[in-house]
Amino acid sequence: MMKKISKHNAQVWDRIVAQGSGFAAKASTRVLSDPHKHINIYNWLPQGVHGRKVLCLAAGGGKHAPLYAAAGANVTVLDVSEAMLERDQEMARQHGFSIRCIHGCMTQMPLLQDAEFDLVMQPVSACYIQELDLLYQEVARVLKPGGLYIVQHKQPVSLQCGAFPKQGAYWVDHEARHKGPLPVVRGSEHREEGALEFLHPLEDLLGGLCRRSFVIEDVREPWHGKSTAPAGSFFHRSQSIPPYIAIKARRRMDSRIAFSPILAETLDV
Ligand SMILES: C[S@@+](CC[C@H](N)C(=O)[O-])C[C@H]1O[C@@H](n2cnc3c(N)ncnc32)[C@H](O)[C@@H]1O
């Protein structure tokens, strides 16, 4: 079942790239000239990533990996879509970056070593897998103790609600514990048409991290709302329902030893 889902979603993402989606937009030369500004949005990486080993997870598309490479990190990018990875390879050739590209699924990363990375960053993508805990387990395995996991997810309430307003409001269409792939939605900028998407409740998105020996250091709701936006648009819906949640979590130094913020400071990436 797992393999079938990732294979299906890989084909969908290959198609999304061919359609010229913004998710496959490469980092511009202007953005690459000041990478720290773009990777340190919430001041979660105050000391930068120079010389650090960074995994850009499910982050193909030619934006994230080149940004971290431009900031001086030693970058690996893993993605299930070969077309997305091709964007990173093109950027590496164009700008002379060394970026290791791995084609694979985020729930099983046998090519990556235990405790290999200082930082794992992951843009919105856990909605494309059914078993969130397998992902968290793998991220914990490949992160060094004290390493950071910066991840963004779709908010469960956003996945529960209808794409378009009815009688001026967005309605809850799906149960909080919806099981299996969510029904297909057409024309919504909050969902990827054709992709199999899964709703993970907060107790798994946040609590699942704690149960896999992470300490959550910060949580944000990236703001995309605009009161003047036309009804039904991405920005209009985002005014009522924040679409994403961004999490800064740190792998505990040792699952049996209590987390020490003083020690963590010295390891800050
Ligand atoms: C929303 S895009 C994120 C990357 C994008 N460049 C951006 O601008 O943020 C989601 C990514 O997750 C990848 N993906 C989906 N399912 C995956 C899986 N099971 N394992 C690894 N990557 C996966 C897709 O191929 C896609 O590149």
Short mmCIF file of C-alpha atoms and ligand atoms in Angstrom, two decimals:
data_model
loop_
_atom_site.label_atom_id
_atom_site.label_comp_id
_atom_site.label_asym_id
_atom_site.label_seq_id
_atom_site.Cartn_x
_atom_site.Cartn_y
_atom_site.Cartn_z
CA MET A 1 0.00 0.00 0.00
CA MET A 2 2.79 2.44 0.98
CA LYS A 3 4.69 1.80 -2.23
CA LYS A 4 1.56 2.22 -4.33
CA ILE A 5 0.79 5.59 -2.74
CA SER A 6 4.27 7.05 -3.20
CA LYS A 7 4.43 5.75 -6.77
CA HIS A 8 1.08 7.34 -7.54
CA ASN A 9 2.07 10.66 -5.98
CA ALA A 10 5.45 10.63 -7.78
CA GLN A 11 3.59 10.51 -11.10
CA VAL A 12 1.30 13.33 -10.00
CA TRP A 13 4.28 15.48 -8.98
CA ASP A 14 6.08 14.75 -12.25
CA ARG A 15 2.96 16.05 -14.00
CA ILE A 16 2.75 19.10 -11.72
CA VAL A 17 6.34 19.99 -12.72
CA ALA A 18 5.46 19.64 -16.40
CA GLN A 19 2.52 22.03 -15.84
CA GLY A 20 4.94 24.68 -14.57
CA SER A 21 3.66 24.78 -10.97
CA GLY A 22 4.99 27.36 -8.52
CA PHE A 23 6.12 24.43 -6.34
CA ALA A 24 8.73 23.70 -9.01
CA ALA A 25 9.89 27.32 -9.28
CA LYS A 26 13.67 27.55 -9.02
CA ALA A 27 15.34 29.99 -6.64
CA SER A 28 16.11 33.23 -8.46
CA THR A 29 19.61 34.71 -8.64
CA ARG A 30 18.39 37.57 -6.42
CA VAL A 31 17.18 35.13 -3.73
CA LEU A 32 20.41 33.12 -3.98
CA SER A 33 22.43 36.30 -3.38
CA ASP A 34 21.02 36.53 0.18
CA PRO A 35 20.22 32.93 1.15
CA HIS A 36 20.35 33.46 4.90
CA LYS A 37 17.40 35.87 4.79
CA HIS A 38 15.31 33.19 3.08
CA ILE A 39 16.25 30.21 5.23
CA ASN A 40 16.07 32.12 8.52
CA ILE A 41 12.51 33.48 8.26
CA TYR A 42 11.59 32.92 11.93
CA ASN A 43 15.14 33.35 13.23
CA TRP A 44 15.30 29.59 13.70
CA LEU A 45 18.79 29.42 12.14
CA PRO A 46 20.47 32.53 13.60
CA GLN A 47 23.99 31.21 13.04
CA GLY A 48 23.36 30.04 9.49
CA VAL A 49 24.20 26.62 8.08
CA HIS A 50 27.73 27.12 6.76
CA GLY A 51 29.58 23.79 6.84
CA ARG A 52 26.52 21.95 8.21
CA LYS A 53 25.08 18.78 6.74
CA VAL A 54 21.52 19.52 5.64
CA LEU A 55 18.83 17.19 4.31
CA CYS A 56 16.17 18.92 2.21
CA LEU A 57 13.47 16.29 2.56
CA ALA A 58 10.69 15.95 -0.02
CA ALA A 59 12.02 19.30 -1.17
CA GLY A 60 12.88 18.91 -4.83
CA GLY A 61 12.04 21.64 -7.32
CA GLY A 62 15.19 23.75 -7.51
CA LYS A 63 14.49 26.11 -4.62
CA HIS A 64 15.37 24.76 -1.19
CA ALA A 65 18.50 22.70 -1.95
CA PRO A 66 20.15 25.50 -3.98
CA LEU A 67 19.30 28.00 -1.22
CA TYR A 68 20.98 25.90 1.48
CA ALA A 69 23.93 25.21 -0.85
CA ALA A 70 24.28 28.96 -1.48
CA ALA A 71 24.32 29.43 2.32
CA GLY A 72 27.35 27.14 2.51
CA ALA A 73 25.70 23.89 3.64
CA ASN A 74 26.60 20.42 2.47
CA VAL A 75 23.22 19.53 0.92
CA THR A 76 21.35 16.34 0.20
CA VAL A 77 17.87 16.52 -1.33
CA LEU A 78 15.51 13.54 -1.31
CA ASP A 79 12.28 13.47 -3.29
CA VAL A 80 9.94 10.89 -4.77
CA SER A 81 9.58 12.85 -8.04
CA GLU A 82 12.42 12.55 -10.53
CA ALA A 83 11.18 15.64 -12.36
CA MET A 84 11.47 17.67 -9.13
CA LEU A 85 15.02 16.39 -8.57
CA GLU A 86 15.95 17.27 -12.14
CA ARG A 87 15.23 20.92 -11.24
CA ASP A 88 17.87 20.72 -8.47
CA GLN A 89 20.36 19.05 -10.81
CA GLU A 90 19.86 21.85 -13.33
CA MET A 91 20.45 24.44 -10.62
CA ALA A 92 23.58 22.62 -9.43
CA ARG A 93 25.00 22.61 -12.98
CA GLN A 94 24.03 26.22 -13.58
CA HIS A 95 25.48 27.63 -10.34
CA GLY A 96 28.26 25.14 -9.66
CA PHE A 97 26.67 23.81 -6.44
CA SER A 98 27.41 20.33 -5.20
CA ILE A 99 23.99 18.85 -4.33
CA ARG A 100 23.46 15.15 -3.67
CA CYS A 101 20.10 14.13 -5.16
CA ILE A 102 18.36 10.98 -3.92
CA HIS A 103 15.25 9.55 -5.50
CA GLY A 104 13.18 7.91 -2.78
CA CYS A 105 10.32 7.95 -0.31
CA MET A 106 10.51 9.93 2.94
CA THR A 107 9.26 6.99 5.02
CA GLN A 108 12.23 4.77 4.14
CA MET A 109 15.65 6.29 3.46
CA PRO A 110 18.15 3.39 3.40
CA LEU A 111 20.78 5.43 1.54
CA LEU A 112 21.06 7.84 4.47
CA GLN A 113 23.24 7.03 7.49
CA ASP A 114 22.22 7.16 11.15
CA ALA A 115 22.96 10.59 12.70
CA GLU A 116 24.19 11.94 9.36
CA PHE A 117 22.61 15.41 9.43
CA ASP A 118 22.74 18.59 11.54
CA LEU A 119 19.47 19.80 10.04
CA VAL A 120 16.52 18.24 8.26
CA MET A 121 14.22 20.76 6.60
CA GLN A 122 10.97 19.62 5.04
CA PRO A 123 8.42 21.73 3.18
CA VAL A 124 4.74 20.69 3.17
CA SER A 125 4.69 17.05 2.11
CA ALA A 126 3.70 14.72 4.98
CA CYS A 127 0.11 14.97 3.68
CA TYR A 128 1.22 12.68 0.81
CA ILE A 129 1.98 9.75 3.10
CA GLN A 130 -0.31 7.66 5.23
CA GLU A 131 2.12 6.64 8.01
CA LEU A 132 3.38 9.84 9.62
CA ASP A 133 5.19 7.96 12.37
CA LEU A 134 7.41 6.16 9.83
CA LEU A 135 8.54 9.58 8.60
CA TYR A 136 9.29 10.90 12.12
CA GLN A 137 11.16 7.70 12.96
CA GLU A 138 13.36 8.07 9.87
CA VAL A 139 14.02 11.76 10.50
CA ALA A 140 15.01 10.99 14.11
CA ARG A 141 17.35 8.26 12.84
CA VAL A 142 19.21 10.42 10.29
CA LEU A 143 19.50 13.48 12.57
CA LYS A 144 22.43 13.91 14.93
CA PRO A 145 21.43 14.15 18.61
CA GLY A 146 20.76 17.86 19.17
CA GLY A 147 20.06 18.35 15.45
CA LEU A 148 17.16 20.42 14.18
CA TYR A 149 14.06 19.37 12.27
CA ILE A 150 12.24 22.25 10.58
CA VAL A 151 9.03 21.07 9.00
CA GLN A 152 5.88 22.58 7.58
CA HIS A 153 2.56 20.72 7.37
CA LYS A 154 -0.93 21.36 6.05
CA GLN A 155 -3.18 22.18 9.00
CA PRO A 156 -5.64 19.36 9.66
CA VAL A 157 -8.55 21.81 9.88
CA SER A 158 -7.65 23.15 6.43
CA LEU A 159 -7.81 19.63 5.00
CA GLN A 160 -11.15 19.08 6.76
CA CYS A 161 -12.80 22.16 5.25
CA GLY A 162 -14.29 22.62 1.81
CA ALA A 163 -12.23 24.37 -0.85
CA PHE A 164 -14.83 27.00 -1.71
CA PRO A 165 -17.27 29.08 0.38
CA LYS A 166 -20.94 28.15 0.62
CA GLN A 167 -23.32 30.88 1.83
CA GLY A 168 -20.27 33.02 2.61
CA ALA A 169 -18.51 30.49 4.83
CA TYR A 170 -16.10 27.58 4.60
CA TRP A 171 -17.69 24.41 5.96
CA VAL A 172 -16.18 21.41 7.67
CA ASP A 173 -16.66 18.63 5.12
CA HIS A 174 -14.58 15.83 6.62
CA GLU A 175 -14.37 14.30 10.08
CA ALA A 176 -11.41 15.10 12.32
CA ARG A 177 -10.37 11.44 12.23
CA HIS A 178 -10.90 10.92 8.50
CA LYS A 179 -9.14 7.72 7.45
CA GLY A 180 -7.71 6.99 4.01
CA PRO A 181 -7.10 9.37 1.11
CA LEU A 182 -9.18 12.54 1.14
CA PRO A 183 -11.80 12.88 -1.59
CA VAL A 184 -10.58 14.58 -4.77
CA VAL A 185 -11.01 18.36 -5.01
CA ARG A 186 -10.87 20.22 -8.30
CA GLY A 187 -9.48 23.71 -8.77
CA SER A 188 -8.32 24.28 -5.17
CA GLU A 189 -4.96 25.89 -4.47
CA HIS A 190 -4.94 24.21 -1.06
CA ARG A 191 -4.84 20.73 -2.56
CA GLU A 192 -2.92 19.11 -5.41
CA GLU A 193 -5.33 17.66 -7.93
CA GLY A 194 -4.87 13.93 -8.42
CA ALA A 195 -2.51 13.48 -5.47
CA LEU A 196 -3.46 11.09 -2.67
CA GLU A 197 -3.55 13.23 0.49
CA PHE A 198 -4.02 12.20 4.10
CA LEU A 199 -5.25 14.10 7.10
CA HIS A 200 -2.96 13.88 10.15
CA PRO A 201 -4.39 15.25 13.41
CA LEU A 202 -2.39 17.64 15.60
CA GLU A 203 -1.86 14.93 18.19
CA ASP A 204 0.18 13.12 15.54
CA LEU A 205 1.78 16.14 13.83
CA LEU A 206 2.94 17.60 17.18
CA GLY A 207 2.58 14.76 19.67
CA GLY A 208 4.17 12.33 17.22
CA LEU A 209 7.36 14.39 17.33
CA CYS A 210 7.47 14.27 21.13
CA ARG A 211 6.94 10.51 21.04
CA ARG A 212 9.92 10.15 18.65
CA SER A 213 12.29 11.98 21.04
CA PHE A 214 12.01 15.49 19.64
CA VAL A 215 11.54 18.62 21.71
CA ILE A 216 9.34 21.24 20.03
CA GLU A 217 10.99 24.67 20.36
CA ASP A 218 8.59 26.81 18.35
CA VAL A 219 5.42 26.61 16.27
CA ARG A 220 4.17 29.17 13.73
CA GLU A 221 1.16 29.58 11.46
CA PRO A 222 2.53 31.20 8.29
CA TRP A 223 0.03 33.92 7.44
CA HIS A 224 -1.49 33.96 3.96
CA GLY A 225 -4.82 35.68 4.72
CA LYS A 226 -6.04 38.74 2.79
CA SER A 227 -9.44 40.21 3.68
CA THR A 228 -9.80 41.92 0.29
CA ALA A 229 -9.04 38.78 -1.75
CA PRO A 230 -11.84 37.41 -3.97
CA ALA A 231 -14.05 34.78 -2.31
CA GLY A 232 -12.80 31.27 -2.95
CA SER A 233 -9.22 32.34 -3.68
CA PHE A 234 -6.24 30.92 -1.76
CA PHE A 235 -5.79 34.20 0.17
CA HIS A 236 -9.49 34.58 0.99
CA ARG A 237 -9.76 31.07 2.41
CA SER A 238 -6.48 31.56 4.29
CA GLN A 239 -8.06 34.57 6.07
CA SER A 240 -10.46 32.12 7.76
CA ILE A 241 -8.29 29.00 7.92
CA PRO A 242 -4.49 29.20 8.24
CA PRO A 243 -3.36 26.61 5.69
CA TYR A 244 -0.05 25.60 7.25
CA ILE A 245 1.75 24.98 10.51
CA ALA A 246 5.55 25.38 10.75
CA ILE A 247 7.42 23.51 13.49
CA LYS A 248 10.93 23.84 14.88
CA ALA A 249 11.86 20.63 16.72
CA ARG A 250 15.15 19.34 18.06
CA ARG A 251 16.22 15.76 18.44
CA ARG A 252 16.91 15.13 22.10
CA MET A 253 20.53 14.52 23.01
CA ASP A 254 19.51 11.18 24.41
CA SER A 255 16.01 9.82 24.75
CA ARG A 256 16.75 8.83 28.36
CA ILE A 257 18.46 12.10 29.37
CA ALA A 258 16.37 15.21 29.92
CA PHE A 259 16.80 17.88 27.25
CA SER A 260 19.29 20.61 28.16
CA PRO A 261 18.65 24.00 26.52
CA ILE A 262 22.12 25.21 27.57
CA LEU A 263 23.82 22.36 25.78
CA ALA A 264 21.53 22.78 22.79
CA GLU A 265 22.58 26.42 22.38
CA THR A 266 26.14 25.36 21.71
CA LEU A 267 24.90 23.00 19.02
CA ASP A 268 22.57 25.46 17.36
CA VAL A 269 22.69 25.17 13.58
C1 LIG B 1 4.77 21.00 -1.87
S1 LIG B 1 6.13 20.22 -2.69
C2 LIG B 1 7.51 20.86 -1.78
C3 LIG B 1 8.71 21.26 -2.61
C4 LIG B 1 8.59 22.53 -3.34
N1 LIG B 1 9.74 22.75 -4.18
C5 LIG B 1 8.32 23.81 -2.55
O1 LIG B 1 8.31 24.85 -3.20
O2 LIG B 1 8.13 23.84 -1.33
C6 LIG B 1 5.97 18.57 -2.03
C7 LIG B 1 7.09 17.64 -2.48
O3 LIG B 1 6.92 16.39 -1.80
C8 LIG B 1 7.35 15.37 -2.68
N2 LIG B 1 6.82 14.08 -2.21
C9 LIG B 1 5.53 13.64 -2.21
N3 LIG B 1 5.44 12.41 -1.66
C10 LIG B 1 6.71 12.06 -1.29
C11 LIG B 1 7.27 10.91 -0.65
N4 LIG B 1 6.52 9.87 -0.29
N5 LIG B 1 8.60 10.90 -0.40
C12 LIG B 1 9.40 11.94 -0.79
N6 LIG B 1 8.91 13.05 -1.41
C13 LIG B 1 7.58 13.12 -1.64
C14 LIG B 1 6.83 15.82 -4.02
O4 LIG B 1 7.45 15.17 -5.10
C15 LIG B 1 7.12 17.32 -3.97
O5 LIG B 1 8.39 17.61 -4.50
#
